[in-house]
Each structure stands twice: as C-alpha cells, then as structure tokens.
PDB file of C-alpha atoms and ligand atoms in Angstrom:
ATOM      1  CA  MET A 118      -9.795  12.410 -43.294  1.00 56.00           C
ATOM      2  CA  THR A 119      -6.890  11.589 -41.069  1.00 81.00           C
ATOM      3  CA  MET A 120      -7.490   9.323 -38.199  1.00 91.00           C
ATOM      4  CA  LYS A 121      -7.691  10.799 -34.742  1.00 96.00           C
ATOM      5  CA  ILE A 122      -5.801   9.119 -31.980  1.00 98.00           C
ATOM      6  CA  LEU A 123      -6.209   9.680 -28.260  1.00 98.00           C
ATOM      7  CA  ILE A 124      -3.390   8.342 -25.980  1.00 98.00           C
ATOM      8  CA  VAL A 125      -4.480   8.074 -22.291  1.00 98.00           C
ATOM      9  CA  VAL A 126      -1.504   7.865 -20.127  1.00 98.00           C
ATOM     10  CA  SER A 127      -0.710   7.230 -16.322  1.00 98.00           C
ATOM     11  CA  SER A 128       2.944   7.962 -15.667  1.00 98.00           C
ATOM     12  CA  LYS A 129       3.240   8.776 -11.978  1.00 97.00           C
ATOM     13  CA  HIS A 130       6.790   7.658 -11.146  1.00 94.00           C
ATOM     14  CA  ARG A 131       9.283   9.345 -13.482  1.00 95.00           C
ATOM     15  CA  GLN A 132       7.057  10.157 -16.619  1.00 97.00           C
ATOM     16  CA  ASN A 133       8.751   7.374 -18.447  1.00 98.00           C
ATOM     17  CA  THR A 134       5.490   6.227 -19.995  1.00 98.00           C
ATOM     18  CA  LEU A 135       4.599   9.861 -20.825  1.00 98.00           C
ATOM     19  CA  GLN A 136       7.820  10.263 -22.741  1.00 98.00           C
ATOM     20  CA  LEU A 137       6.989   7.212 -24.769  1.00 98.00           C
ATOM     21  CA  ALA A 138       3.528   8.557 -25.674  1.00 98.00           C
ATOM     22  CA  GLU A 139       5.148  11.940 -26.652  1.00 98.00           C
ATOM     23  CA  ALA A 140       7.476  10.031 -28.988  1.00 98.00           C
ATOM     24  CA  MET A 141       4.406   8.257 -30.470  1.00 98.00           C
ATOM     25  CA  ALA A 142       2.707  11.593 -30.906  1.00 97.00           C
ATOM     26  CA  GLU A 143       5.645  12.835 -33.010  1.00 97.00           C
ATOM     27  CA  ALA A 144       5.132   9.951 -35.468  1.00 96.00           C
ATOM     28  CA  ALA A 145       1.261   9.950 -35.749  1.00 94.00           C
ATOM     29  CA  PRO A 146      -1.406  12.600 -35.234  1.00 88.00           C
ATOM     30  CA  ALA A 147      -2.168  11.890 -31.556  1.00 96.00           C
ATOM     31  CA  THR A 148      -3.588  13.774 -28.652  1.00 98.00           C
ATOM     32  CA  ILE A 149      -2.138  12.887 -25.164  1.00 98.00           C
ATOM     33  CA  ALA A 150      -4.435  12.927 -22.160  1.00 98.00           C
ATOM     34  CA  GLU A 151      -3.017  12.316 -18.835  1.00 98.00           C
ATOM     35  CA  ILE A 152      -5.390  10.076 -16.768  1.00 98.00           C
ATOM     36  CA  GLY A 153      -6.108  12.923 -14.228  1.00 97.00           C
ATOM     37  CA  ASP A 154      -7.447  15.151 -17.037  1.00 98.00           C
ATOM     38  CA  ILE A 155      -9.418  12.541 -18.835  1.00 97.00           C
ATOM     39  CA  LYS A 156     -12.674  14.324 -17.939  1.00 96.00           C
ATOM     40  CA  TYR A 157     -11.803  17.007 -20.383  1.00 97.00           C
ATOM     41  CA  TYR A 158     -11.684  14.579 -23.368  1.00 97.00           C
ATOM     42  CA  LYS A 159     -14.434  12.732 -25.162  1.00 95.00           C
ATOM     43  CA  PRO A 160     -13.198   9.269 -26.155  1.00 94.00           C
ATOM     44  CA  ALA A 161     -15.996   8.893 -28.645  1.00 93.00           C
ATOM     45  CA  ASP A 162     -14.491  11.726 -30.764  1.00 95.00           C
ATOM     46  CA  TYR A 163     -11.408   9.600 -31.504  1.00 96.00           C
ATOM     47  CA  ASP A 164     -10.943   6.728 -33.998  1.00 97.00           C
ATOM     48  CA  VAL A 165      -8.343   4.944 -31.973  1.00 98.00           C
ATOM     49  CA  ILE A 166      -7.528   5.091 -28.151  1.00 98.00           C
ATOM     50  CA  GLY A 167      -4.156   4.154 -26.612  1.00 98.00           C
ATOM     51  CA  PHE A 168      -3.779   3.030 -23.049  1.00 98.00           C
ATOM     52  CA  GLY A 169      -0.295   3.604 -21.532  1.00 98.00           C
ATOM     53  CA  SER A 170       0.859   2.966 -17.999  1.00 98.00           C
ATOM     54  CA  GLY A 171       3.844   2.589 -15.801  1.00 98.00           C
ATOM     55  CA  VAL A 172       3.624  -0.672 -13.973  1.00 98.00           C
ATOM     56  CA  TYR A 173       3.302  -0.440 -10.225  1.00 97.00           C
ATOM     57  CA  ALA A 174       3.408  -3.671  -8.162  1.00 95.00           C
ATOM     58  CA  GLY A 175       2.693  -5.767 -11.209  1.00 97.00           C
ATOM     59  CA  LYS A 176      -0.219  -3.753 -12.505  1.00 98.00           C
ATOM     60  CA  PHE A 177      -1.313  -0.754 -14.554  1.00 98.00           C
ATOM     61  CA  ASP A 178      -2.362   2.307 -12.592  1.00 98.00           C
ATOM     62  CA  GLY A 179      -5.662   1.745 -10.955  1.00 98.00           C
ATOM     63  CA  LYS A 180      -7.063   5.012 -12.294  1.00 98.00           C
ATOM     64  CA  LEU A 181      -6.440   3.795 -15.920  1.00 98.00           C
ATOM     65  CA  ILE A 182      -8.072   0.432 -15.230  1.00 98.00           C
ATOM     66  CA  GLU A 183     -11.019   2.361 -13.731  1.00 98.00           C
ATOM     67  CA  PHE A 184     -11.207   4.404 -16.853  1.00 98.00           C
ATOM     68  CA  ALA A 185     -11.235   1.367 -19.051  1.00 98.00           C
ATOM     69  CA  LYS A 186     -13.842  -0.389 -16.908  1.00 97.00           C
ATOM     70  CA  GLY A 187     -16.045   2.672 -17.488  1.00 96.00           C
ATOM     71  CA  LEU A 188     -16.101   2.549 -21.187  1.00 96.00           C
ATOM     72  CA  ASP A 189     -19.140   1.639 -23.111  1.00 95.00           C
ATOM     73  CA  ASN A 190     -19.338  -1.536 -25.143  1.00 96.00           C
ATOM     74  CA  ASP A 191     -19.163   0.071 -28.487  1.00 95.00           C
ATOM     75  CA  LYS A 192     -16.658  -1.463 -30.876  1.00 95.00           C
ATOM     76  CA  LYS A 193     -13.596   0.648 -31.135  1.00 97.00           C
ATOM     77  CA  CYS A 194      -9.855   0.192 -32.098  1.00 98.00           C
ATOM     78  CA  VAL A 195      -7.378   0.504 -29.205  1.00 98.00           C
ATOM     79  CA  PHE A 196      -3.743  -0.136 -28.364  1.00 98.00           C
ATOM     80  CA  VAL A 197      -1.918  -0.910 -24.996  1.00 98.00           C
ATOM     81  CA  PHE A 198       1.619  -0.082 -23.848  1.00 98.00           C
ATOM     82  CA  SER A 199       3.711   0.115 -20.686  1.00 98.00           C
ATOM     83  CA  THR A 200       7.007   0.862 -19.217  1.00 98.00           C
ATOM     84  CA  SER A 201       8.407  -1.169 -16.291  1.00 97.00           C
ATOM     85  CA  GLY A 202      11.554  -2.083 -14.396  1.00 95.00           C
ATOM     86  CA  THR A 203      11.838  -5.399 -16.224  1.00 95.00           C
ATOM     87  CA  GLY A 204      10.288  -4.434 -19.518  1.00 97.00           C
ATOM     88  CA  ASN A 205       8.158  -7.650 -19.533  1.00 97.00           C
ATOM     89  CA  TYR A 206       5.125  -5.948 -21.178  1.00 98.00           C
ATOM     90  CA  GLU A 207       3.599  -9.121 -22.557  1.00 97.00           C
ATOM     91  CA  LYS A 208       2.939 -10.164 -18.977  1.00 98.00           C
ATOM     92  CA  TYR A 209       1.985  -6.740 -17.535  1.00 98.00           C
ATOM     93  CA  ASN A 210      -0.280  -5.520 -20.455  1.00 98.00           C
ATOM     94  CA  LYS A 211      -2.297  -8.748 -20.315  1.00 98.00           C
ATOM     95  CA  GLN A 212      -4.924  -7.439 -17.844  1.00 98.00           C
ATOM     96  CA  MET A 213      -5.609  -4.326 -19.768  1.00 98.00           C
ATOM     97  CA  VAL A 214      -5.738  -6.182 -23.128  1.00 98.00           C
ATOM     98  CA  ARG A 215      -8.399  -8.635 -21.628  1.00 98.00           C
ATOM     99  CA  LEU A 216     -10.407  -5.903 -20.113  1.00 98.00           C
ATOM    100  CA  LEU A 217     -10.521  -3.962 -23.330  1.00 98.00           C
ATOM    101  CA  GLU A 218     -11.393  -7.138 -25.384  1.00 98.00           C
ATOM    102  CA  SER A 219     -14.244  -7.741 -22.770  1.00 98.00           C
ATOM    103  CA  LYS A 220     -15.561  -4.287 -23.775  1.00 97.00           C
ATOM    104  CA  ASN A 221     -15.741  -5.212 -27.452  1.00 97.00           C
ATOM    105  CA  LYS A 222     -12.564  -3.427 -28.246  1.00 98.00           C
ATOM    106  CA  VAL A 223     -10.265  -4.439 -31.110  1.00 98.00           C
ATOM    107  CA  VAL A 224      -6.594  -4.393 -29.860  1.00 98.00           C
ATOM    108  CA  LEU A 225      -4.445  -3.328 -32.761  1.00 98.00           C
ATOM    109  CA  GLY A 226      -1.229  -3.550 -30.865  1.00 97.00           C
ATOM    110  CA  ASN A 227       0.614  -4.261 -27.624  1.00 97.00           C
ATOM    111  CA  PHE A 228       3.865  -2.662 -26.792  1.00 98.00           C
ATOM    112  CA  GLY A 229       6.284  -1.951 -23.959  1.00 98.00           C
ATOM    113  CA  CYS A 230       9.888  -1.164 -22.778  1.00 98.00           C
ATOM    114  CA  LYS A 231      11.980  -0.765 -19.808  1.00 97.00           C
ATOM    115  CA  GLY A 232      11.665   2.447 -17.780  1.00 97.00           C
ATOM    116  CA  LEU A 233      14.125   3.678 -15.114  1.00 94.00           C
ATOM    117  CA  CYS A 234      13.014   2.872 -11.588  1.00 92.00           C
ATOM    118  CA  LYS A 235      14.208   4.504  -8.526  1.00 90.00           C
ATOM    119  CA  TRP A 236      11.622   3.219  -6.208  1.00 88.00           C
ATOM    120  CA  PHE A 237      12.623   2.147  -2.805  1.00 77.00           C
ATOM    121  CA  ILE A 238      15.537  -0.358  -2.858  1.00 79.00           C
ATOM    122  CA  PHE A 239      15.695  -0.150  -6.656  1.00 78.00           C
ATOM    123  CA  ALA A 240      17.331   3.269  -6.216  1.00 79.00           C
ATOM    124  CA  ILE A 241      20.544   1.582  -5.106  1.00 77.00           C
ATOM    125  CA  GLY A 242      23.317   1.957  -7.565  1.00 81.00           C
ATOM    126  CA  GLY A 243      21.367   4.672  -9.696  1.00 83.00           C
ATOM    127  CA  GLY A 244      18.252   2.667 -10.225  1.00 88.00           C
ATOM    128  CA  MET A 245      16.989  -0.343 -12.189  1.00 90.00           C
ATOM    129  CA  ALA A 246      16.690  -0.196 -16.059  1.00 92.00           C
ATOM    130  CA  LYS A 247      19.115   2.750 -16.168  1.00 91.00           C
ATOM    131  CA  GLY A 248      18.968   4.700 -19.475  1.00 92.00           C
ATOM    132  CA  HIS A 249      15.523   3.668 -20.373  1.00 94.00           C
ATOM    133  CA  PRO A 250      13.471   4.674 -22.173  1.00 97.00           C
ATOM    134  CA  SER A 251      16.398   4.971 -24.539  1.00 97.00           C
ATOM    135  CA  GLU A 252      16.681   6.248 -28.140  1.00 98.00           C
ATOM    136  CA  GLU A 253      16.058   2.764 -29.469  1.00 98.00           C
ATOM    137  CA  ASP A 254      12.988   2.457 -27.207  1.00 98.00           C
ATOM    138  CA  PHE A 255      11.607   5.748 -28.663  1.00 98.00           C
ATOM    139  CA  ASP A 256      12.297   4.482 -32.192  1.00 98.00           C
ATOM    140  CA  ALA A 257      10.491   1.087 -31.386  1.00 98.00           C
ATOM    141  CA  ALA A 258       7.551   3.181 -29.973  1.00 98.00           C
ATOM    142  CA  GLN A 259       7.339   5.272 -33.281  1.00 98.00           C
ATOM    143  CA  ALA A 260       7.437   2.217 -35.377  1.00 98.00           C
ATOM    144  CA  PHE A 261       4.738   0.592 -33.148  1.00 98.00           C
ATOM    145  CA  ILE A 262       2.261   3.580 -33.591  1.00 98.00           C
ATOM    146  CA  ALA A 263       2.987   3.615 -37.312  1.00 97.00           C
ATOM    147  CA  GLU A 264       2.018  -0.012 -37.442  1.00 97.00           C
ATOM    148  CA  VAL A 265      -1.174   0.624 -35.337  1.00 97.00           C
ATOM    149  CA  ALA A 266      -2.091   3.457 -37.776  1.00 96.00           C
ATOM    150  CA  GLN A 267      -1.586   1.081 -40.666  1.00 96.00           C
ATOM    151  CA  LYS A 268      -3.712  -1.691 -39.231  1.00 96.00           C
ATOM    152  CA  TYR A 269      -6.475   0.814 -38.566  1.00 96.00           C
ATOM    153  CA  GLU A 270      -6.341   2.142 -42.096  1.00 93.00           C
ATOM    154  CA  ALA A 271      -6.361  -1.413 -43.403  1.00 94.00           C
ATOM    155  CA  LEU A 272      -9.453  -2.328 -41.316  1.00 93.00           C
ATOM    156  CA  GLU A 273     -11.201   0.858 -42.420  1.00 88.00           C
ATOM    157  CA  ASN A 274     -10.735  -0.090 -46.109  1.00 86.00           C
ATOM    158  CA  THR A 275     -12.067  -3.610 -45.844  1.00 81.00           C
TER     159      THR A 275
HETATM  160  C1  LIG B  75       5.666   1.830  -6.660  1.00 96.11           C
HETATM  161  C2  LIG B  75       6.471   1.089  -7.781  1.00 96.11           C
HETATM  162  C3  LIG B  75       6.137  -0.128  -8.054  1.00 96.11           C
HETATM  163  C4  LIG B  75       6.808  -0.789  -9.247  1.00 96.11           C
HETATM  164  N1  LIG B  75       6.502  -2.021  -9.415  1.00 96.11           N
HETATM  165  C5  LIG B  75       7.089  -2.612 -10.572  1.00 96.11           C
HETATM  166  C6  LIG B  75       6.834  -4.047 -10.913  1.00 96.11           C
HETATM  167  O1  LIG B  75       6.102  -4.735 -10.260  1.00 96.11           O
HETATM  168  N2  LIG B  75       7.529  -4.555 -11.976  1.00 96.11           N
HETATM  169  C7  LIG B  75       8.298  -3.880 -12.735  1.00 96.11           C
HETATM  170  O2  LIG B  75       8.873  -4.389 -13.698  1.00 96.11           O
HETATM  171  N3  LIG B  75       8.555  -2.450 -12.523  1.00 96.11           N
HETATM  172  C8  LIG B  75       7.924  -1.901 -11.407  1.00 96.11           C
HETATM  173  N4  LIG B  75       8.171  -0.663 -11.191  1.00 96.11           N
HETATM  174  C9  LIG B  75       9.089   0.139 -12.039  1.00 96.11           C
HETATM  175  C10 LIG B  75       8.165   1.072 -13.025  1.00 96.11           C
HETATM  176  O3  LIG B  75       7.184   0.229 -13.594  1.00 96.11           O
HETATM  177  C11 LIG B  75       8.986   1.754 -14.072  1.00 96.11           C
HETATM  178  O4  LIG B  75       9.975   2.623 -13.505  1.00 96.11           O
HETATM  179  C12 LIG B  75       8.147   2.488 -14.986  1.00 96.11           C
HETATM  180  O5  LIG B  75       8.770   3.056 -16.112  1.00 96.11           O
HETATM  181  C13 LIG B  75       7.449   3.717 -14.355  1.00 96.11           C
HETATM  182  O6  LIG B  75       6.740   4.473 -15.405  1.00 96.11           O
HETATM  183  P1  LIG B  75       6.360   5.948 -15.145  1.00 96.11           P
HETATM  184  O7  LIG B  75       7.531   6.747 -15.085  1.00 96.11           O
HETATM  185  O8  LIG B  75       5.545   6.280 -16.521  1.00 96.11           O
HETATM  186  O9  LIG B  75       5.442   6.047 -13.954  1.00 96.11           O
HETATM  187  C14 LIG B  75       7.642   0.017 -10.082  1.00 96.11           C
HETATM  188  C15 LIG B  75       7.801   1.370  -9.741  1.00 96.11           C
HETATM  189  C16 LIG B  75       7.161   1.950  -8.692  1.00 96.11           C
HETATM  190  C17 LIG B  75       7.431   3.406  -8.379  1.00 96.11           C
END
C-alpha cells in the first residue's frame, strides 16, 4: 500500500508556498488542501501530514496554527515548510515544529526557501527575493519530500 500524504497549505500573499506544495505533489503521492478548505478533508485518513505556510510578520498564518492546535494527540508523522522573504526557515518553522511535537507528532522534516515578497515597501525595485521560488528551490522541495517519504517507510518497517 502506498503512503498517503496530505499537505495543508496557507499561501495568501503570492501563492509561493502553494507552488512549492505543488512541486512536492509531483514527486510524491500527495493531496494538497488549502487551509480555507480543510473542513473537507479528514487528517486521520492520511499517513503523513505536511504543514506549509508563507511567513507573515515572522509567523505562519494564524489559521494554520489554529488548525494544528486543534489536532488530537495521536501519534502521526508530519513535516513543516515555509517560504519567506529571507528564507530563514529554521527560525520561522520553529513555532510550528514545537507545537506539533507538543501534540505527539513525529516531525520527519523541516524545509523552506525564499519567496518573492511585494508587500508594502518591499515592492520597491520589483520586490524582495526576486525569482523565488526558483527551479532550484522546486528541485530542493522535491528532494525534501522524497526524503520525508523514505523516512516514513523506514519507520514503518522497524
Ligand atoms: C504581510 C506580510 C508580512 C511578511 N513578513 C515577513 C517576515 O516577517 N519575514 C520574511 O522573511 N518575509 C516576510 N514576508 C514575505 C513572505 O513571507 C514571502 O513573500 C512568502 O513567500 C509569501 O508566501 P505566500 O506567497 O505563500 O503567501 C511577508 C509578506 C507579507 C505579505
């Protein structure tokens, strides 16, 4: 049986994070749910859940955080990713990683890249992080999801 992956995404600025999720879904059998539609999905039906967001004023979208807070405490494999103007995902993903760990989730991976930002004064000169996500970023996202899938399989077989 192939593993089932659900990627829950909030991507409200320029759909940068959604594009990253779409690249991941080309490399692994994944269903993408935008956070506004999450009520139509049943997380329990999936083996692995991804949490992806653009970064807004230093944080993941509040709706994605609320969704994660509402999860049960059953053990489940998850992964976290983000796009941001700076691409500093270790810093930005931390809150979501900790929240998921507090819910008994096993974080199989943590990823991120830069995403074009044209918000407010950052629009000057064509925006911050121009050209991102780039082809290299999409390749890295696909390598990332392949690694997550491998880790899941390895855990299942132990
Ligand atoms: C309101 C707003 C606030 C932002 N705050 C930050 C920030 O604190 N740090 C950062 O690196 N990028 C910041 N950005 C840039 C976005 O994180 C970046 O463009 C991201 O790729 C947007 O993802 P999305 O298109 O999936 O929404 C901000 C963008 C917006 C619109």
